Amino acid sequence: MLRQIIKRGSSSVVLSSRIARAVPSRAALFHSSSTQYSASKTVKLTAESYPNVKRDERYATLEQSDIDYFKSILPENALIQDQDDLLFYNEDWMRKYRGQSKLTLKPKTTEQVSQILKYANERNLAVVPQGGNTGLVGGSVPVFDEIVLSLANMNKIRSLDTTSGIFKADSGVVLEVADQHLAENGYIFPLDLGAKGSCHIGGTVATNAGGLRLLRYGSLHGSVLGLEVVLANGKIVSSIDALRKDNTGYDLKQLFIGSEGTLGVITGLSILCPPRPKNFNVAFLGVESYEAVMKTFVKAKSELGEILSAFEFMDESCQELAKKHLKTAYPLEEQHPFYILIETSGSNGEHDLEKLEAFLESAFENEVIQDGVIAQDETQLKGLWNWREQIPEACQINGGVYKYDVSLPLSDLYGLVDAARERLTQAGLLGDTEDFPVIDAVGYGHVGDGNLHLNVAVRRYEKSVEKALEPFVYEWVSSKKGSISAEHGLGFQKKNYIGYTKSQPEIEMMKQLKQLYDPNAILNPYKYI
Ligand code: FAD
Ligand code: 2HG
Ligand code: ZN
């Protein structure tokens, strides 16, 4: 098997410096003819699935005079009122939540966003800021009749300083578009995720998304330099021209990173982008146990060090779902209980490949890994990444998915998947036939960041499944001192569970901030704060 690694990886292939792992845009999926995504398969209204959540009567109901006002400040095509067209903005990516908004607004400028919010605040109209609508906690869609404020038309790249790598853009620029622009100039966006073809850079900042290369580039809390934000009362606050070092007072932009649209609307951002590595290598490995995943990680950190840019793990069950979805042969000849995807990136392809091969050889000799392949060209590289990046979609297309995105100490990480599987089996919910709502509970994620994605793939959304898992999962995570949200946020799904991770004094401070900056609570109501 090692020969296989060496044989398949030893040719001196220099991989292309540009990787564009395009995923179909959500809009394309939504409007495709496949049954899973077609509008004909109606998603249950959130208000029906969660009857305990009531519309807050403090909020005004949209009137013709409101429409007239918005028409007076926006071009006609920036207002969406058609029921069919509104579906895209009302339904979330998982097709688990559906709001009842009657109006989506698509401003083009910060000034227009400011006018919209000022008016909504005075009228007490609730507003949901929306980026690419790829969020996975129901935070990006309305619950009742909130107005959707889509940033999709705010999509201009403002500037790139090719000396410092400081990139400034409107928040509605699609992540992949931003990254392509940076690639043309020798830079890389310091965040990469499977939804890059649809999600907005502003949306990723609003959720503080982590993604596939956090291991290398760190959190957005570190790389974002400044933000342009419109507060609930319409006031524009901007730190977009901030330089890398600035120690004058509170770092206010941090408040908005990860605030999920509850404190202000991000209209522009500036971010420090690193030079784009010239070469990427990807290895896909099979191992016998979760223990071996951890051992491989420790070894990779020590032996690949500065060139390691991603370390992802997947269990056998999620690869089975991915296989059904991708309809191609597995990358490895034999099946293994766990798989690892390692990416290295650096400035010298031959040197990186040599290092990677030496690492794999020793890991194989020490029986840490059982099998593996290295991509030899860009097509193979994208193909291997597909086995990782397509898992979220593979888990949800059979009817739906319950997602739990958690941080745990590495030694406990996979224990949650075993615990969830056992709980669902005991509750008689997991099985091979249509009688059972649950198809499987699978685990994968960003091992390098201690981030597990527990995905419970279902044939249909059913309350019994949710009841079996919530708060069970959150209690389990809390007992291990983990976080109930590692990177997706709290949104609607986890709004009642913040106390499992944050203390009462912390929650109190969050409420005070909300009260201070959005006293009428018009921004993203019914969500976590
Ligand atoms: P939306 O989904 O539209 O919004 C998300 C939240 O931010 C909402 O609460 C919304 O109100 C708010 N918001 C959006 N734009 C703004 C704005 N301009 N101002 C204020 N608030 C705003 N996440 C990870 O962390 N790591 C991953 O690896 C990852 N992979 C993914 C893979 C797939 C296939 C999918 C579907 C999702 C993935 N995600 C991942 C989830 C992730 O949260 C989103 O992809 C991304 O961060 C959201 O961007 P968006 O533009 O779609 O925002
Ligand atoms: C990923 O890492 C995303 O692929 C999505 O964060 C995870 O769908 C999920 O649970
Ligand atoms: Zn993730």
Coordinates of C-alpha atoms and ligand atoms in Angstrom, one line a residue:
M1 CA 0.0 0.0 0.0
L2 CA 2.8 2.3 0.8
R3 CA 4.1 1.6 -2.7
Q4 CA 0.7 2.8 -3.9
I5 CA 1.3 6.1 -2.0
I6 CA 4.8 6.4 -3.3
K7 CA 4.0 5.2 -6.8
R8 CA 1.0 7.4 -7.2
G9 CA 2.6 10.4 -5.6
S10 CA 6.2 10.3 -6.7
S11 CA 6.1 11.8 -10.1
S12 CA 7.5 15.3 -9.9
V13 CA 4.2 17.0 -10.6
V14 CA 4.0 20.6 -9.7
L15 CA 0.5 21.4 -9.0
S16 CA -1.1 24.5 -10.3
S17 CA -0.9 27.4 -8.0
R18 CA -4.5 28.3 -8.5
I19 CA -7.2 26.1 -6.9
A20 CA -10.8 26.9 -7.7
R21 CA -13.0 24.3 -6.1
A22 CA -16.2 25.5 -7.4
V23 CA -19.4 24.2 -5.8
P24 CA -22.7 24.9 -7.6
S25 CA -24.1 28.1 -6.3
R26 CA -27.1 27.8 -4.0
A27 CA -29.2 29.8 -6.4
A28 CA -28.3 27.2 -9.2
L29 CA -29.2 24.3 -6.9
F30 CA -32.4 26.0 -5.7
H31 CA -33.6 26.6 -9.2
S32 CA -32.5 23.2 -10.6
S33 CA -35.1 20.6 -11.5
S34 CA -34.0 18.0 -9.0
T35 CA -36.7 17.2 -6.5
Q36 CA -34.6 18.0 -3.5
Y37 CA -34.1 21.6 -4.5
S38 CA -37.1 22.4 -6.5
A39 CA -39.6 24.9 -5.1
S40 CA -42.4 22.3 -5.5
K41 CA -41.2 20.4 -2.4
T42 CA -42.5 22.8 0.2
V43 CA -40.5 23.4 3.3
K44 CA -42.7 23.6 6.4
L45 CA -43.0 27.1 7.9
T46 CA -40.8 27.7 10.9
A47 CA -43.9 29.1 12.6
E48 CA -45.5 25.7 12.2
S49 CA -42.5 23.6 13.1
Y50 CA -41.9 25.7 16.2
P51 CA -45.4 26.8 17.4
N52 CA -44.0 28.0 20.7
V53 CA -42.3 30.8 19.0
K54 CA -44.8 33.6 18.6
R55 CA -44.7 36.7 16.4
D56 CA -43.7 39.7 18.6
E57 CA -46.5 42.2 18.3
R58 CA -44.1 45.0 19.0
Y59 CA -43.2 44.9 15.3
A60 CA -45.3 46.8 12.8
T61 CA -46.8 45.0 9.8
L62 CA -45.7 46.1 6.3
E63 CA -48.0 48.6 4.7
Q64 CA -48.3 50.1 1.2
S65 CA -46.8 53.3 2.5
D66 CA -43.7 51.4 3.5
I67 CA -43.4 49.9 0.0
D68 CA -43.8 53.4 -1.4
Y69 CA -41.0 54.7 0.8
F70 CA -38.6 51.9 -0.2
K71 CA -39.6 52.5 -3.9
S72 CA -38.6 56.2 -3.5
I73 CA -35.1 55.4 -2.4
L74 CA -34.3 52.2 -4.4
P75 CA -34.6 51.3 -8.0
E76 CA -37.7 49.2 -8.8
N77 CA -35.7 45.9 -9.3
A78 CA -34.3 46.2 -5.8
L79 CA -37.7 45.3 -4.3
I80 CA -38.8 41.6 -4.5
Q81 CA -42.4 41.0 -3.7
D82 CA -43.3 38.1 -5.9
Q83 CA -44.1 35.0 -3.8
D84 CA -42.1 32.6 -5.9
D85 CA -39.1 34.9 -6.1
L86 CA -39.3 35.4 -2.3
L87 CA -38.9 31.6 -1.7
F88 CA -35.2 31.8 -2.2
Y89 CA -34.9 34.4 0.5
N90 CA -37.4 32.8 2.9
E91 CA -35.9 29.3 2.9
D92 CA -32.6 28.2 4.3
W93 CA -29.9 26.0 2.7
M94 CA -30.9 22.9 4.7
R95 CA -34.6 23.4 3.7
K96 CA -35.4 23.2 7.4
Y97 CA -36.6 26.7 8.1
R98 CA -39.1 28.8 6.1
G99 CA -40.1 32.4 6.9
Q100 CA -43.0 34.4 5.6
S101 CA -41.4 37.6 4.4
K102 CA -43.4 39.6 1.9
L103 CA -40.5 41.8 0.9
T104 CA -36.8 41.5 0.1
L105 CA -34.8 44.7 -0.4
K106 CA -31.5 44.6 -2.4
P107 CA -29.7 47.9 -1.9
K108 CA -26.6 48.8 -3.9
T109 CA -25.0 51.3 -1.6
T110 CA -24.2 51.8 2.1
E111 CA -26.2 55.0 2.0
Q112 CA -29.3 53.0 0.8
V113 CA -28.8 50.5 3.6
S114 CA -28.6 53.4 6.1
Q115 CA -31.9 54.9 4.7
I116 CA -33.6 51.5 4.9
L117 CA -32.6 50.8 8.5
K118 CA -33.4 54.4 9.7
Y119 CA -36.9 54.0 8.3
A120 CA -37.4 50.5 9.6
N121 CA -36.2 51.5 13.1
E122 CA -38.6 54.4 13.2
R123 CA -41.5 52.2 12.0
N124 CA -40.5 49.2 14.1
L125 CA -40.2 47.0 11.1
A126 CA -38.1 43.9 11.8
V127 CA -35.2 43.2 9.4
V128 CA -33.1 40.1 8.6
P129 CA -29.7 40.9 7.0
Q130 CA -28.9 38.2 4.5
G131 CA -25.7 37.3 2.6
G132 CA -25.5 34.2 0.4
N133 CA -28.1 32.4 2.6
T134 CA -25.7 29.4 3.1
G135 CA -25.8 29.7 6.9
L136 CA -26.5 26.4 8.7
V137 CA -28.4 27.5 11.9
G138 CA -31.5 29.1 10.4
G139 CA -30.1 32.6 11.1
S140 CA -30.2 34.0 7.6
V141 CA -34.0 33.7 7.0
P142 CA -37.0 35.3 8.6
V143 CA -39.1 33.5 11.1
F144 CA -42.3 35.5 10.5
D145 CA -42.8 38.5 8.2
E146 CA -39.5 40.3 8.7
I147 CA -38.1 42.2 5.8
V148 CA -35.1 40.5 4.2
L149 CA -32.2 42.9 3.6
S150 CA -30.1 41.1 1.0
L151 CA -26.5 42.4 0.4
A152 CA -26.3 40.6 -2.9
N153 CA -26.2 43.8 -5.0
M154 CA -23.4 45.3 -2.9
N155 CA -20.8 43.4 -4.7
K156 CA -18.0 45.7 -5.7
I157 CA -14.4 45.0 -5.0
R158 CA -13.1 48.3 -3.7
S159 CA -9.3 47.9 -3.7
L160 CA -6.3 45.6 -3.2
D161 CA -3.0 47.0 -2.0
T162 CA -0.6 44.6 -3.7
T163 CA 2.3 45.6 -1.4
S164 CA 0.5 45.0 2.0
G165 CA -2.1 42.5 0.8
I166 CA -4.9 44.6 2.3
F167 CA -8.2 43.9 0.4
K168 CA -11.3 46.1 0.7
A169 CA -14.7 45.1 -0.7
D170 CA -18.4 45.4 -0.3
S171 CA -19.8 42.7 1.9
G172 CA -21.9 41.1 -0.8
V173 CA -18.9 40.0 -2.9
V174 CA -19.1 36.2 -3.2
L175 CA -16.1 34.6 -1.5
E176 CA -14.9 32.7 -4.6
V177 CA -15.0 36.0 -6.7
A178 CA -12.9 37.7 -4.0
D179 CA -10.5 34.8 -4.0
Q180 CA -10.2 34.8 -7.8
H181 CA -9.4 38.5 -7.8
L182 CA -6.8 37.9 -5.1
A183 CA -5.3 34.9 -7.0
E184 CA -4.8 37.1 -10.1
N185 CA -2.6 39.3 -7.9
G186 CA -0.7 36.6 -6.0
Y187 CA -2.8 36.7 -2.9
I188 CA -5.3 34.4 -1.2
F189 CA -8.4 35.1 0.9
P190 CA -7.5 33.8 4.4
L191 CA -10.7 31.7 4.6
D192 CA -12.0 28.9 2.4
L193 CA -15.1 26.8 2.7
G194 CA -17.3 24.5 0.7
A195 CA -20.0 27.2 0.2
K196 CA -17.4 29.6 -1.4
G197 CA -19.4 29.7 -4.7
S198 CA -22.4 31.2 -2.9
C199 CA -21.5 32.8 0.4
H200 CA -20.6 36.4 0.8
I201 CA -17.5 37.7 2.4
G202 CA -19.7 39.9 4.6
G203 CA -21.8 36.8 5.6
T204 CA -18.7 34.9 6.5
V205 CA -17.6 37.8 8.8
A206 CA -21.1 38.1 10.3
T207 CA -20.9 34.4 11.2
N208 CA -17.1 34.4 11.9
A209 CA -16.9 31.3 9.7
G210 CA -13.9 29.0 10.3
G211 CA -13.6 26.8 7.3
L212 CA -11.0 24.5 5.8
R213 CA -7.8 26.5 6.3
L214 CA -8.3 28.1 9.8
L215 CA -5.4 25.9 10.8
R216 CA -3.1 27.9 8.6
Y217 CA -4.6 31.4 8.5
G218 CA -6.4 31.7 11.8
S219 CA -9.7 33.2 12.7
L220 CA -11.4 36.2 11.0
H221 CA -11.1 37.9 14.4
G222 CA -7.4 38.1 13.5
S223 CA -7.4 38.8 9.8
V224 CA -10.2 41.4 9.4
L225 CA -8.7 44.8 9.8
G226 CA -11.8 47.0 9.6
L227 CA -15.5 47.0 8.9
E228 CA -18.1 49.4 7.6
V229 CA -21.3 48.8 9.5
V230 CA -24.7 50.4 9.5
L231 CA -26.3 50.4 12.9
A232 CA -30.0 49.8 13.5
N233 CA -30.8 53.5 13.6
G234 CA -29.1 54.0 10.2
K235 CA -25.8 55.4 11.5
I236 CA -22.8 54.5 9.5
V237 CA -19.7 53.5 11.5
S238 CA -16.6 52.7 9.6
S239 CA -13.1 51.5 10.5
I240 CA -12.5 50.2 7.0
D241 CA -9.3 52.3 6.6
A242 CA -7.7 50.9 9.7
L243 CA -4.1 49.7 9.2
R244 CA -2.7 46.5 10.7
K245 CA -1.7 48.1 13.9
D246 CA -4.1 50.3 15.8
N247 CA -4.2 50.5 19.6
T248 CA -6.5 53.4 20.0
G249 CA -9.3 52.4 22.3
Y250 CA -11.8 49.5 22.1
D251 CA -11.5 47.3 19.0
L252 CA -15.2 47.8 18.1
K253 CA -15.1 45.8 14.8
Q254 CA -14.8 42.6 16.9
L255 CA -18.3 43.1 18.2
F256 CA -19.7 42.6 14.7
I257 CA -17.5 39.6 13.7
G258 CA -19.8 36.7 14.6
S259 CA -22.7 38.8 15.6
E260 CA -25.0 37.1 13.1
G261 CA -26.8 40.2 11.9
T262 CA -28.1 41.1 15.4
L263 CA -26.0 44.3 16.0
G264 CA -25.6 46.0 12.7
V265 CA -25.4 45.4 8.9
I266 CA -21.9 44.9 7.6
T267 CA -21.6 46.8 4.3
G268 CA -17.9 46.7 3.6
L269 CA -14.8 45.1 5.0
S270 CA -11.0 45.3 4.9
I271 CA -9.0 42.1 5.4
L272 CA -5.3 41.3 5.4
C273 CA -4.6 38.6 2.8
P274 CA -1.5 36.4 2.8
P275 CA 0.6 35.7 -0.3
R276 CA -0.9 32.8 -2.3
P277 CA 1.1 29.6 -1.9
K278 CA 2.6 28.6 -5.3
N279 CA 2.0 24.9 -4.8
F280 CA -0.7 22.7 -3.2
N281 CA -0.5 19.0 -2.4
V282 CA -3.3 16.9 -1.2
A283 CA -3.1 13.4 0.4
F284 CA -6.1 11.2 1.2
L285 CA -5.4 8.6 3.9
G286 CA -7.2 5.6 5.4
V287 CA -6.7 4.8 9.1
E288 CA -8.1 2.1 11.5
S289 CA -9.3 4.2 14.4
Y290 CA -10.0 7.7 15.7
E291 CA -6.9 7.2 17.9
A292 CA -4.9 6.9 14.7
V293 CA -6.5 10.1 13.4
M294 CA -5.1 12.0 16.4
K295 CA -1.7 10.3 16.1
T296 CA -1.5 11.3 12.5
F297 CA -2.4 14.9 13.4
V298 CA 0.4 15.2 16.0
K299 CA 2.8 13.7 13.5
A300 CA 1.7 16.0 10.7
K301 CA 2.1 19.1 12.9
S302 CA 5.6 18.1 13.9
E303 CA 6.8 16.9 10.5
L304 CA 4.9 19.1 8.0
G305 CA 4.9 22.1 10.3
E306 CA 4.8 25.3 8.3
I307 CA 3.5 23.7 5.0
L308 CA 0.5 22.1 6.6
S309 CA -2.6 24.0 5.5
A310 CA -5.5 21.7 6.2
F311 CA -6.1 18.5 8.3
E312 CA -9.6 17.2 7.9
F313 CA -11.1 13.9 9.1
M314 CA -14.1 11.9 8.0
D315 CA -15.7 8.7 9.2
E316 CA -16.6 5.8 7.0
S317 CA -20.4 6.5 7.3
C318 CA -20.1 10.0 5.9
Q319 CA -18.0 8.7 3.0
E320 CA -20.7 6.2 2.2
L321 CA -23.2 9.0 1.9
A322 CA -20.7 11.0 -0.1
K323 CA -20.2 8.1 -2.5
K324 CA -24.0 7.8 -3.1
H325 CA -24.0 11.6 -3.8
L326 CA -20.8 11.8 -5.9
K327 CA -21.5 8.5 -7.8
T328 CA -17.8 7.8 -8.3
A329 CA -15.3 5.2 -7.0
Y330 CA -13.7 5.7 -3.7
P331 CA -10.3 7.2 -3.8
L332 CA -8.8 4.3 -1.9
E333 CA -9.2 0.7 -2.9
E334 CA -10.2 -0.6 0.5
Q335 CA -12.6 0.9 3.0
H336 CA -11.4 2.2 6.4
P337 CA -13.2 3.3 9.6
F338 CA -11.7 6.8 9.2
Y339 CA -10.2 8.9 6.5
I340 CA -7.9 12.0 6.6
L341 CA -7.4 14.7 4.1
I342 CA -4.1 16.5 4.4
E343 CA -3.3 19.6 2.4
T344 CA 0.2 21.2 2.2
S345 CA 0.9 24.4 0.5
G346 CA 4.1 26.4 0.1
S347 CA 6.5 28.0 -2.3
N348 CA 8.5 25.0 -3.4
G349 CA 6.4 22.2 -4.9
E350 CA 9.2 19.6 -5.0
H351 CA 10.4 20.3 -1.5
D352 CA 6.8 20.1 -0.2
L353 CA 6.1 16.8 -2.0
E354 CA 9.3 15.3 -0.7
K355 CA 8.3 16.3 2.9
L356 CA 4.8 14.9 2.4
E357 CA 6.1 11.6 1.0
A358 CA 8.6 11.2 3.8
F359 CA 5.9 11.9 6.4
L360 CA 3.6 9.4 4.8
E361 CA 6.3 6.8 4.5
S362 CA 7.2 7.0 8.1
A363 CA 3.5 7.1 9.2
F364 CA 2.9 3.9 7.1
E365 CA 6.0 2.2 8.5
N366 CA 4.9 3.0 12.1
E367 CA 1.5 1.6 11.2
V368 CA -0.2 4.9 12.0
I369 CA -1.9 5.0 8.6
Q370 CA -3.1 2.0 6.5
D371 CA -3.4 3.4 3.0
G372 CA -3.2 6.6 1.1
V373 CA -2.9 8.5 -2.2
I374 CA -1.5 11.8 -3.2
A375 CA -3.1 13.9 -6.0
Q376 CA -0.9 14.2 -9.0
D377 CA -2.6 17.0 -10.8
E378 CA -5.2 19.6 -10.2
T379 CA -8.1 17.5 -11.3
Q380 CA -7.1 14.8 -8.8
L381 CA -6.6 17.4 -6.2
K382 CA -10.1 18.8 -6.7
G383 CA -11.5 15.2 -6.8
L384 CA -10.0 14.4 -3.4
W385 CA -11.2 17.7 -1.9
N386 CA -14.7 16.8 -3.2
W387 CA -14.8 13.8 -0.9
R388 CA -14.6 16.2 2.0
E389 CA -16.4 19.3 0.7
Q390 CA -19.5 17.5 -0.7
I391 CA -20.3 15.8 2.7
P392 CA -22.7 18.6 3.9
E393 CA -24.7 18.2 0.7
A394 CA -24.5 14.4 0.7
C395 CA -25.9 14.4 4.2
Q396 CA -28.9 16.6 3.5
I397 CA -30.2 15.5 0.1
N398 CA -32.1 12.4 1.2
G399 CA -34.7 14.5 3.0
G400 CA -32.9 16.7 5.5
V401 CA -30.2 16.9 8.2
Y402 CA -29.8 17.9 11.8
K403 CA -26.4 19.5 12.2
Y404 CA -24.4 19.9 15.3
D405 CA -21.2 22.0 14.9
V406 CA -19.2 21.7 18.1
S407 CA -15.8 22.3 19.6
L408 CA -14.4 19.6 21.9
P409 CA -11.1 18.5 23.4
L410 CA -9.5 16.3 20.7
S411 CA -9.6 13.2 22.9
D412 CA -13.4 13.5 23.2
L413 CA -14.2 14.7 19.7
Y414 CA -15.5 11.5 18.1
G415 CA -17.2 10.3 21.3
L416 CA -20.2 12.5 20.5
V417 CA -20.9 10.7 17.3
D418 CA -20.9 7.3 19.1
A419 CA -23.2 8.8 21.8
A420 CA -25.6 10.3 19.3
R421 CA -25.8 7.1 17.3
E422 CA -26.5 5.0 20.4
R423 CA -29.2 7.4 21.6
L424 CA -30.9 7.4 18.2
T425 CA -30.7 3.6 18.0
Q426 CA -32.1 3.2 21.5
A427 CA -35.0 5.6 20.7
G428 CA -35.8 3.4 17.7
L429 CA -35.2 6.2 15.2
L430 CA -32.2 5.0 13.2
G431 CA -32.6 2.2 10.7
D432 CA -32.3 1.1 7.1
T433 CA -35.9 1.3 6.0
E434 CA -38.5 4.1 5.4
D435 CA -40.0 3.4 8.8
F436 CA -37.1 5.1 10.5
P437 CA -36.6 8.8 10.1
V438 CA -32.8 8.7 10.6
I439 CA -30.5 7.3 7.9
D440 CA -27.3 7.7 9.9
A441 CA -25.3 9.8 12.3
V442 CA -21.9 10.7 10.9
G443 CA -18.9 12.7 12.0
Y444 CA -16.3 14.7 10.2
G445 CA -14.6 18.0 10.6
H446 CA -11.6 20.2 11.2
V447 CA -9.5 18.1 13.5
G448 CA -6.8 20.8 13.5
D449 CA -9.3 23.2 15.2
G450 CA -10.9 20.6 17.5
N451 CA -14.2 21.1 15.5
L452 CA -16.5 18.2 14.9
H453 CA -19.5 18.3 12.5
L454 CA -22.0 15.7 13.7
N455 CA -24.6 15.4 10.9
V456 CA -27.7 13.3 11.4
A457 CA -29.0 12.6 7.9
V458 CA -32.7 12.0 7.9
R459 CA -35.4 10.9 5.4
R460 CA -37.6 13.6 6.7
Y461 CA -37.6 16.2 9.4
E462 CA -39.3 14.8 12.5
K463 CA -39.8 16.3 16.0
S464 CA -38.9 13.0 17.6
V465 CA -35.4 13.2 16.2
E466 CA -34.9 16.7 17.4
K467 CA -36.2 15.9 20.8
A468 CA -33.8 12.9 21.1
L469 CA -30.8 15.1 20.2
E470 CA -31.6 18.4 21.8
P471 CA -30.6 19.2 24.5
F472 CA -28.8 15.8 24.7
V473 CA -26.0 16.9 22.4
Y474 CA -25.5 20.3 24.1
E475 CA -25.4 18.7 27.5
W476 CA -22.9 16.2 26.3
V477 CA -20.7 18.9 24.8
S478 CA -21.0 21.1 27.9
S479 CA -20.0 18.2 30.2
K480 CA -16.7 18.0 28.2
K481 CA -16.2 21.8 28.5
G482 CA -16.7 22.2 24.7
S483 CA -18.6 24.8 22.7
I484 CA -22.1 24.2 21.3
S485 CA -21.1 26.2 18.2
A486 CA -17.6 26.1 16.9
E487 CA -18.1 28.0 13.6
H488 CA -21.7 28.2 12.4
G489 CA -23.1 30.4 15.1
L490 CA -26.3 30.1 17.1
G491 CA -29.0 31.5 14.7
F492 CA -32.5 30.2 15.3
Q493 CA -31.5 26.6 16.0
K494 CA -29.4 27.2 19.1
K495 CA -31.0 30.3 20.4
N496 CA -32.2 28.7 23.6
Y497 CA -28.9 26.9 24.3
I498 CA -26.3 29.7 24.6
G499 CA -26.2 29.0 28.4
Y500 CA -24.5 25.7 27.8
T501 CA -21.4 27.6 26.6
K502 CA -21.6 31.2 27.9
S503 CA -22.0 32.2 31.5
Q504 CA -24.8 34.3 32.8
P505 CA -22.7 37.5 33.2
E506 CA -21.5 37.1 29.6
I507 CA -25.1 36.7 28.3
E508 CA -26.1 39.7 30.4
M509 CA -23.4 41.8 28.7
M510 CA -24.5 40.7 25.3
K511 CA -28.1 41.7 26.1
Q512 CA -26.8 45.1 27.3
L513 CA -24.9 45.6 24.0
K514 CA -28.0 44.6 22.0
Q515 CA -30.2 47.0 24.0
L516 CA -27.7 49.8 23.5
Y517 CA -27.2 49.4 19.7
D518 CA -30.6 48.1 18.7
P519 CA -33.0 49.2 21.4
N520 CA -36.1 48.4 19.2
A521 CA -34.6 45.0 18.5
I522 CA -35.4 45.3 14.8
L523 CA -32.3 43.4 13.7
N524 CA -32.7 39.6 13.2
P525 CA -35.3 39.0 15.9
Y526 CA -36.2 35.5 17.2
K527 CA -32.6 34.5 16.9
Y528 CA -30.1 34.2 19.7
I529 CA -30.3 37.4 21.5
Ligands
FAD1 P1 -25.9 34.0 5.4 O1 -26.2 32.6 5.4 O2 -26.8 34.8 4.4 O3 -26.1 34.7 6.8 C1 -25.5 34.1 7.9 C2 -25.7 35.0 9.2 O4 -25.1 36.2 9.0 C3 -27.2 35.4 9.4 O5 -27.4 35.5 10.7 C4 -27.3 36.7 8.7 O6 -28.4 37.5 9.3 C5 -26.0 37.3 8.9 N1 -25.5 38.2 7.9 C6 -25.2 37.9 6.6 N2 -24.7 38.9 5.9 C7 -24.6 39.9 6.8 C8 -24.2 41.3 6.7 N3 -23.7 41.8 5.6 N4 -24.3 42.0 7.8 C9 -24.8 41.5 9.0 N5 -25.2 40.3 9.1 C10 -25.1 39.5 8.0 N6 -19.1 27.6 7.9 C11 -17.9 27.5 8.5 O7 -17.6 28.2 9.4 N7 -17.0 26.6 8.0 C12 -17.2 25.9 6.9 O8 -16.3 25.1 6.5 C13 -18.4 26.0 6.3 N8 -18.7 25.2 5.2 C14 -20.0 25.3 4.6 C15 -20.2 24.5 3.5 C16 -21.5 24.5 3.0 C17 -21.8 23.6 1.8 C18 -22.5 25.3 3.5 C19 -23.9 25.4 2.9 C20 -22.2 26.2 4.6 C21 -21.0 26.1 5.1 N9 -20.7 26.9 6.3 C22 -19.4 26.8 6.8 C23 -21.7 27.7 6.9 C24 -21.3 29.2 6.9 O9 -21.9 29.8 8.0 C25 -21.7 30.0 5.7 O10 -21.3 29.3 4.5 C26 -21.2 31.4 5.7 O11 -20.4 31.8 6.8 C27 -22.4 32.3 5.6 O12 -22.3 33.2 4.6 P2 -23.5 33.8 3.9 O13 -23.1 35.0 3.1 O14 -24.2 32.7 3.1 O15 -24.4 34.3 5.1
2HG2 C1 -17.9 22.0 6.7 O1 -16.9 22.0 7.4 C2 -19.0 23.0 7.0 O2 -18.0 21.3 5.7 C3 -20.4 22.4 7.1 O3 -18.7 23.7 8.2 C4 -20.5 21.4 8.1 O4 -22.6 20.8 7.2 C5 -21.9 20.8 8.2 O5 -22.3 20.3 9.3
ZN3 ZN -16.8 23.2 9.1

